[in-house]
Amino acid sequence: MAKVLVTGAAGFIGSNLSSRLLDKGDTVVGLDNLNPYYDVNLKKARLARLQGRTGFSHVNMDLEDRDGISELFNNEKFDKVVNLAAQAGVRYSLENPLAYVDTNMVGFAHLLEGCRHNAVKHFVFASSSSVYGANTNMPFSVHNNVDHPLSLYAASKKANELMAHTYAHLFRLPVTGLRFFTVYGPWGRPDMALYLFTKAILAGEPINVFNKGKMRRDFTYIDDIVEGVVRVLERTPTANPSWDSNNPDPATSNAPYKIYNIGNNNQVELMDYIKALEESLGIPAKMNMMEMQPGDVPATWANVDDLIEDVGFRPQTTVQEGISRFVEWYREYHNI
């Protein structure tokens, strides 16, 4: 069984992944600084589900703490590392851009250094579908160029992919980047649409529907995301022997480097997503039809062919099923 560092362990994806790794017998060190970007009580509640379980320990630390991260790696000697800690949110990146530089780039470099100097066997990190930016060639493929991000959040995730490739090339550190597509489900983030919509509808308040409802998203259920991460974590990347420097493939390399999309491979209109939520709640939504916000994109759609071919998995939870599970959790968590 592996000893795994999971950063962002009190977060939405991190807490669910940590639980799954513990289920399979791994030892998990969960790093999280419990920052107040959103409700800290929700983060503590997620963490409480993990604390006390055999094989789990929590470290409260910032990724920006260079000496602290270095000491943690030196002391723990991790087999594998999964980086899910980040300053999240496209819209917040318009207000506080330097927070994204500090955590998503400086903190990321500290993790790369920790892996480099401590013989970590596989470093897996969260990228994002937002890296596709101005690209409208759909479904989004990991083999497409992604040099036109539309927010600093997206740019920081693209930077992570570049930084990771450099370490794979220079130090032969096996690295895998995962581009997640609009993750939702129980224990989700309160700044995400599903949580905001549910809260407002139950309170009889209108919801803000951006781009006047003409958004399309590849909504991906949390259990599918976790399954994808677990499978990828067990598949250490190797150099692609057919990689051609005259026609470079962005998803692979002559270094031990790989990029995957993890998405549902299915576009859903935002209005259909809202309809599924209305049906689960049994309450019609009042809507404020809004313009598109800066930094947003009108559509996302994941090509997951590489994920299927390499690890034999494709997400397939329907939004009706996923939203129903979220609503059930929401009512229980908030005693509604």
Short mmCIF file of C-alpha atoms in Angstrom, two decimals:
data_model
loop_
_atom_site.label_atom_id
_atom_site.label_comp_id
_atom_site.label_asym_id
_atom_site.label_seq_id
_atom_site.Cartn_x
_atom_site.Cartn_y
_atom_site.Cartn_z
CA MET A 1 0.00 0.00 0.00
CA ALA A 2 1.22 3.48 -0.83
CA LYS A 3 1.84 6.52 1.35
CA VAL A 4 0.11 9.38 -0.45
CA LEU A 5 0.18 13.12 0.15
CA VAL A 6 -3.16 14.67 -0.83
CA THR A 7 -3.09 18.46 -0.83
CA GLY A 8 -6.43 20.21 -0.48
CA ALA A 9 -7.67 17.29 1.62
CA ALA A 10 -10.46 19.36 3.20
CA GLY A 11 -11.64 20.43 -0.24
CA PHE A 12 -14.42 18.98 -2.36
CA ILE A 13 -12.35 16.64 -4.52
CA GLY A 14 -9.53 16.16 -2.00
CA SER A 15 -11.75 14.91 0.82
CA ASN A 16 -13.53 12.43 -1.44
CA LEU A 17 -10.26 11.19 -2.92
CA SER A 18 -8.70 10.81 0.53
CA SER A 19 -11.65 8.70 1.66
CA ARG A 20 -11.36 6.48 -1.41
CA LEU A 21 -7.59 5.99 -0.94
CA LEU A 22 -8.14 5.04 2.71
CA ASP A 23 -10.78 2.53 1.61
CA LYS A 24 -8.19 0.79 -0.57
CA GLY A 25 -5.68 0.66 2.28
CA ASP A 26 -3.34 3.53 1.45
CA THR A 27 -1.87 5.80 4.11
CA VAL A 28 -2.97 9.39 3.47
CA VAL A 29 -1.41 12.58 4.75
CA GLY A 30 -3.96 15.30 4.04
CA LEU A 31 -2.56 18.80 3.74
CA ASP A 32 -4.96 21.73 3.94
CA ASN A 33 -4.68 25.24 5.35
CA LEU A 34 -8.48 25.60 5.77
CA ASN A 35 -8.43 29.02 4.12
CA PRO A 36 -11.62 31.13 4.29
CA TYR A 37 -12.24 31.48 0.53
CA TYR A 38 -15.54 29.76 1.34
CA ASP A 39 -17.24 28.40 4.49
CA VAL A 40 -14.54 26.90 6.71
CA ASN A 41 -17.19 24.92 8.60
CA LEU A 42 -17.91 22.92 5.45
CA LYS A 43 -14.19 22.17 5.11
CA LYS A 44 -14.04 21.10 8.76
CA ALA A 45 -17.08 18.86 8.25
CA ARG A 46 -15.40 17.17 5.30
CA LEU A 47 -12.21 16.75 7.33
CA ALA A 48 -14.16 15.29 10.24
CA ARG A 49 -15.23 12.40 8.00
CA LEU A 50 -11.55 11.49 7.59
CA GLN A 51 -10.11 12.17 11.02
CA GLY A 52 -9.98 9.13 13.23
CA ARG A 53 -9.80 6.76 10.28
CA THR A 54 -6.86 4.38 10.28
CA GLY A 55 -4.06 5.68 8.09
CA PHE A 56 -5.14 9.34 7.92
CA SER A 57 -3.40 12.38 9.35
CA HIS A 58 -4.02 16.07 8.70
CA VAL A 59 -1.34 18.73 8.29
CA ASN A 60 -2.46 22.38 8.45
CA MET A 61 0.00 24.19 6.21
CA ASP A 62 0.19 26.64 3.32
CA LEU A 63 1.76 25.47 0.07
CA GLU A 64 3.63 28.78 0.07
CA ASP A 65 5.53 27.70 3.21
CA ARG A 66 8.73 26.61 1.45
CA ASP A 67 10.55 25.36 4.56
CA GLY A 68 7.46 23.65 5.94
CA ILE A 69 6.77 21.78 2.70
CA SER A 70 10.42 20.76 2.42
CA GLU A 71 10.44 19.42 5.97
CA LEU A 72 7.17 17.56 5.42
CA PHE A 73 8.58 15.75 2.37
CA ASN A 74 11.86 14.98 4.14
CA ASN A 75 10.06 13.51 7.16
CA GLU A 76 7.27 11.58 5.46
CA LYS A 77 8.95 10.11 2.35
CA PHE A 78 5.78 9.91 0.27
CA ASP A 79 5.40 7.31 -2.47
CA LYS A 80 2.95 9.45 -4.44
CA VAL A 81 1.57 12.98 -4.32
CA VAL A 82 -1.79 14.30 -5.54
CA ASN A 83 -2.03 18.08 -5.68
CA LEU A 84 -5.63 19.26 -5.42
CA ALA A 85 -4.90 22.40 -3.40
CA ALA A 86 -5.38 25.61 -5.33
CA GLN A 87 -6.89 29.03 -5.16
CA ALA A 88 -10.06 28.17 -7.04
CA GLY A 89 -12.61 30.19 -8.95
CA VAL A 90 -12.45 31.91 -12.34
CA ARG A 91 -14.43 34.94 -11.22
CA TYR A 92 -12.46 35.51 -8.01
CA SER A 93 -9.27 35.61 -10.09
CA LEU A 94 -10.49 38.93 -11.51
CA GLU A 95 -10.60 40.39 -7.99
CA ASN A 96 -7.52 38.88 -6.35
CA PRO A 97 -5.08 37.71 -9.02
CA LEU A 98 -2.01 37.52 -6.78
CA ALA A 99 -3.64 34.82 -4.64
CA TYR A 100 -3.45 32.58 -7.72
CA VAL A 101 0.23 33.31 -8.22
CA ASP A 102 1.06 32.57 -4.57
CA THR A 103 -0.80 29.27 -4.21
CA ASN A 104 -1.15 27.90 -7.71
CA MET A 105 2.33 28.71 -8.94
CA VAL A 106 4.72 29.36 -6.05
CA GLY A 107 3.11 26.64 -3.92
CA PHE A 108 3.13 24.26 -6.89
CA ALA A 109 6.87 24.81 -7.33
CA HIS A 110 7.42 23.85 -3.69
CA LEU A 111 5.63 20.55 -4.30
CA LEU A 112 7.70 19.84 -7.40
CA GLU A 113 10.86 20.46 -5.41
CA GLY A 114 9.64 18.16 -2.63
CA CYS A 115 8.95 15.39 -5.15
CA ARG A 116 12.26 15.92 -6.92
CA HIS A 117 14.40 15.65 -3.79
CA ASN A 118 12.54 12.74 -2.16
CA ALA A 119 12.19 10.14 -4.92
CA VAL A 120 8.40 10.47 -5.25
CA LYS A 121 7.25 7.83 -7.72
CA HIS A 122 4.33 9.74 -9.26
CA PHE A 123 3.11 13.33 -8.97
CA VAL A 124 -0.51 13.80 -10.08
CA PHE A 125 -1.94 17.31 -10.17
CA ALA A 126 -5.24 18.99 -10.89
CA SER A 127 -5.32 21.11 -13.99
CA SER A 128 -8.62 22.41 -15.35
CA SER A 129 -10.85 22.50 -18.40
CA SER A 130 -10.42 26.28 -18.22
CA VAL A 131 -6.98 25.94 -19.87
CA TYR A 132 -8.78 25.48 -23.20
CA GLY A 133 -9.75 29.16 -23.00
CA ALA A 134 -10.47 30.69 -26.40
CA ASN A 135 -10.24 27.29 -28.12
CA THR A 136 -13.60 26.37 -29.66
CA ASN A 137 -12.53 23.12 -31.37
CA MET A 138 -14.77 20.61 -29.57
CA PRO A 139 -14.76 18.20 -27.94
CA PHE A 140 -11.65 19.57 -26.23
CA SER A 141 -8.71 17.25 -26.83
CA VAL A 142 -5.54 17.01 -24.75
CA HIS A 143 -3.71 16.85 -28.09
CA ASN A 144 -4.82 20.40 -28.96
CA ASN A 145 -2.77 23.50 -28.22
CA VAL A 146 -3.98 25.48 -25.17
CA ASP A 147 -2.09 28.78 -25.31
CA HIS A 148 -5.02 31.20 -25.01
CA PRO A 149 -6.38 31.15 -21.42
CA LEU A 150 -9.10 33.67 -20.57
CA SER A 151 -8.51 34.06 -16.83
CA LEU A 152 -5.51 34.11 -14.52
CA TYR A 153 -6.89 30.95 -12.87
CA ALA A 154 -6.69 29.20 -16.25
CA ALA A 155 -3.23 30.67 -16.89
CA SER A 156 -2.00 29.38 -13.52
CA LYS A 157 -3.20 25.87 -14.39
CA LYS A 158 -1.52 26.01 -17.80
CA ALA A 159 1.63 27.17 -15.99
CA ASN A 160 1.40 24.11 -13.73
CA GLU A 161 1.41 21.85 -16.76
CA LEU A 162 4.51 23.59 -18.14
CA MET A 163 6.33 23.53 -14.79
CA ALA A 164 5.53 19.85 -14.32
CA HIS A 165 6.82 19.00 -17.78
CA THR A 166 10.09 20.75 -17.02
CA TYR A 167 10.61 18.61 -13.91
CA ALA A 168 9.67 15.48 -15.85
CA HIS A 169 12.28 16.40 -18.47
CA LEU A 170 15.10 17.57 -16.21
CA PHE A 171 14.71 15.20 -13.28
CA ARG A 172 12.69 12.32 -14.81
CA LEU A 173 9.94 12.92 -12.25
CA PRO A 174 6.81 11.06 -13.47
CA VAL A 175 3.99 13.62 -13.62
CA THR A 176 0.36 13.46 -14.74
CA GLY A 177 -1.94 16.47 -15.14
CA LEU A 178 -5.71 16.06 -14.96
CA ARG A 179 -8.02 18.57 -16.61
CA PHE A 180 -11.25 18.38 -14.60
CA PHE A 181 -14.54 19.44 -16.19
CA THR A 182 -17.16 21.20 -13.97
CA VAL A 183 -17.17 18.88 -10.97
CA TYR A 184 -20.39 18.66 -8.91
CA GLY A 185 -22.02 16.46 -6.29
CA PRO A 186 -22.43 15.98 -2.51
CA TRP A 187 -20.01 17.99 -0.34
CA GLY A 188 -19.51 20.38 -3.27
CA ARG A 189 -18.22 23.94 -3.10
CA PRO A 190 -20.75 26.62 -2.07
CA ASP A 191 -19.41 29.04 -4.70
CA MET A 192 -20.33 26.67 -7.54
CA ALA A 193 -23.55 26.97 -9.52
CA LEU A 194 -25.35 23.88 -8.18
CA TYR A 195 -24.89 24.88 -4.54
CA LEU A 196 -25.80 28.53 -5.22
CA PHE A 197 -28.87 27.54 -7.25
CA THR A 198 -30.11 25.05 -4.64
CA LYS A 199 -29.71 27.51 -1.78
CA ALA A 200 -31.53 30.28 -3.66
CA ILE A 201 -34.40 28.13 -4.93
CA LEU A 202 -35.10 26.72 -1.47
CA ALA A 203 -35.11 30.28 -0.09
CA GLY A 204 -37.51 31.45 -2.79
CA GLU A 205 -34.86 33.76 -4.25
CA PRO A 206 -33.95 34.18 -7.93
CA ILE A 207 -30.86 32.53 -9.38
CA ASN A 208 -28.37 34.34 -11.63
CA VAL A 209 -28.24 32.59 -15.00
CA PHE A 210 -25.24 33.79 -16.98
CA ASN A 211 -25.11 34.17 -20.76
CA LYS A 212 -28.90 34.14 -20.53
CA GLY A 213 -28.84 30.37 -20.07
CA LYS A 214 -26.95 29.67 -23.30
CA MET A 215 -24.04 28.03 -21.50
CA ARG A 216 -23.11 24.41 -22.14
CA ARG A 217 -21.00 22.48 -19.68
CA ASP A 218 -19.53 19.01 -19.44
CA PHE A 219 -20.80 18.45 -15.88
CA THR A 220 -18.83 15.64 -14.17
CA TYR A 221 -20.00 13.87 -11.02
CA ILE A 222 -17.58 13.72 -8.09
CA ASP A 223 -17.44 9.90 -7.89
CA ASP A 224 -16.42 9.75 -11.55
CA ILE A 225 -13.66 12.30 -10.94
CA VAL A 226 -12.33 10.32 -7.97
CA GLU A 227 -12.42 7.04 -9.90
CA GLY A 228 -10.44 8.65 -12.68
CA VAL A 229 -7.84 10.06 -10.29
CA VAL A 230 -7.38 6.72 -8.51
CA ARG A 231 -6.89 4.85 -11.78
CA VAL A 232 -4.45 7.42 -13.14
CA LEU A 233 -2.51 7.48 -9.86
CA GLU A 234 -1.83 3.77 -10.29
CA ARG A 235 -0.55 4.25 -13.84
CA THR A 236 2.88 5.88 -13.69
CA PRO A 237 3.60 7.69 -16.96
CA THR A 238 6.58 6.86 -19.12
CA ALA A 239 8.19 8.64 -22.04
CA ASN A 240 6.31 8.35 -25.32
CA PRO A 241 8.75 6.52 -27.66
CA SER A 242 6.98 7.87 -30.74
CA TRP A 243 6.96 11.51 -29.59
CA ASP A 244 8.08 13.71 -32.47
CA SER A 245 9.81 17.01 -31.72
CA ASN A 246 8.97 18.21 -35.25
CA ASN A 247 5.28 17.67 -34.55
CA PRO A 248 5.05 17.84 -30.75
CA ASP A 249 2.04 16.26 -29.03
CA PRO A 250 1.04 18.51 -26.06
CA ALA A 251 -0.43 15.57 -24.11
CA THR A 252 2.71 13.42 -24.02
CA SER A 253 6.47 13.86 -24.18
CA ASN A 254 9.84 12.20 -24.47
CA ALA A 255 9.79 12.71 -20.68
CA PRO A 256 7.54 10.78 -18.22
CA TYR A 257 4.66 13.22 -18.66
CA LYS A 258 0.98 12.80 -19.49
CA ILE A 259 -2.16 14.96 -19.60
CA TYR A 260 -5.74 13.63 -19.39
CA ASN A 261 -9.20 15.12 -19.53
CA ILE A 262 -11.62 13.83 -16.91
CA GLY A 263 -15.08 14.84 -18.01
CA ASN A 264 -18.44 13.26 -18.75
CA ASN A 265 -17.88 13.54 -22.53
CA ASN A 266 -21.36 15.03 -22.77
CA GLN A 267 -22.50 18.64 -23.10
CA VAL A 268 -25.52 19.74 -21.08
CA GLU A 269 -27.33 23.03 -21.61
CA LEU A 270 -27.42 25.14 -18.45
CA MET A 271 -31.21 25.40 -18.72
CA ASP A 272 -31.48 21.58 -18.77
CA TYR A 273 -29.21 21.43 -15.71
CA ILE A 274 -31.52 23.88 -13.93
CA LYS A 275 -34.56 21.85 -15.03
CA ALA A 276 -33.06 18.71 -13.48
CA LEU A 277 -32.50 20.64 -10.24
CA GLU A 278 -36.08 21.96 -10.26
CA GLU A 279 -37.36 18.39 -10.64
CA SER A 280 -35.19 17.11 -7.78
CA LEU A 281 -36.28 19.94 -5.48
CA GLY A 282 -39.91 19.96 -6.63
CA ILE A 283 -39.71 23.77 -6.83
CA PRO A 284 -39.56 26.00 -9.93
CA ALA A 285 -36.65 28.43 -10.13
CA LYS A 286 -36.98 32.20 -10.46
CA MET A 287 -34.27 33.42 -12.81
CA ASN A 288 -32.26 36.57 -13.42
CA MET A 289 -31.00 36.24 -16.98
CA MET A 290 -27.50 37.74 -17.00
CA GLU A 291 -24.80 38.51 -19.56
CA MET A 292 -21.66 36.40 -19.81
CA GLN A 293 -19.09 37.23 -17.14
CA PRO A 294 -15.47 38.12 -18.03
CA GLY A 295 -13.19 35.08 -17.96
CA ASP A 296 -16.03 32.63 -18.65
CA VAL A 297 -16.40 30.47 -21.74
CA PRO A 298 -19.72 29.60 -23.39
CA ALA A 299 -19.11 25.85 -23.61
CA THR A 300 -16.92 22.96 -22.48
CA TRP A 301 -16.82 19.37 -23.71
CA ALA A 302 -14.20 16.74 -22.90
CA ASN A 303 -12.70 14.22 -25.27
CA VAL A 304 -11.78 11.35 -22.94
CA ASP A 305 -10.43 8.86 -25.49
CA ASP A 306 -6.98 8.77 -23.87
CA LEU A 307 -8.45 8.13 -20.42
CA ILE A 308 -10.52 5.24 -21.78
CA GLU A 309 -7.59 3.76 -23.70
CA ASP A 310 -5.01 4.04 -20.90
CA VAL A 311 -6.98 3.28 -17.72
CA GLY A 312 -10.20 1.73 -19.04
CA PHE A 313 -12.56 4.26 -17.53
CA ARG A 314 -15.03 6.85 -18.75
CA PRO A 315 -17.29 8.97 -16.50
CA GLN A 316 -20.97 8.32 -17.17
CA THR A 317 -23.14 9.52 -14.25
CA THR A 318 -26.10 11.47 -15.67
CA VAL A 319 -26.86 14.96 -14.38
CA GLN A 320 -30.30 13.78 -13.26
CA GLU A 321 -28.74 11.12 -11.07
CA GLY A 322 -25.92 13.34 -9.82
CA ILE A 323 -28.15 16.30 -9.00
CA SER A 324 -30.60 14.03 -7.17
CA ARG A 325 -27.76 12.77 -4.96
CA PHE A 326 -26.58 16.32 -4.34
CA VAL A 327 -30.05 17.51 -3.31
CA GLU A 328 -30.40 14.56 -0.94
CA TRP A 329 -27.05 15.45 0.67
CA TYR A 330 -27.86 19.18 0.78
CA ARG A 331 -31.14 18.65 2.61
CA GLU A 332 -29.46 16.33 5.12
CA TYR A 333 -26.41 18.56 5.68
CA HIS A 334 -28.52 21.71 6.18
CA ASN A 335 -31.37 19.91 8.01
CA ILE A 336 -33.96 21.03 5.45
#
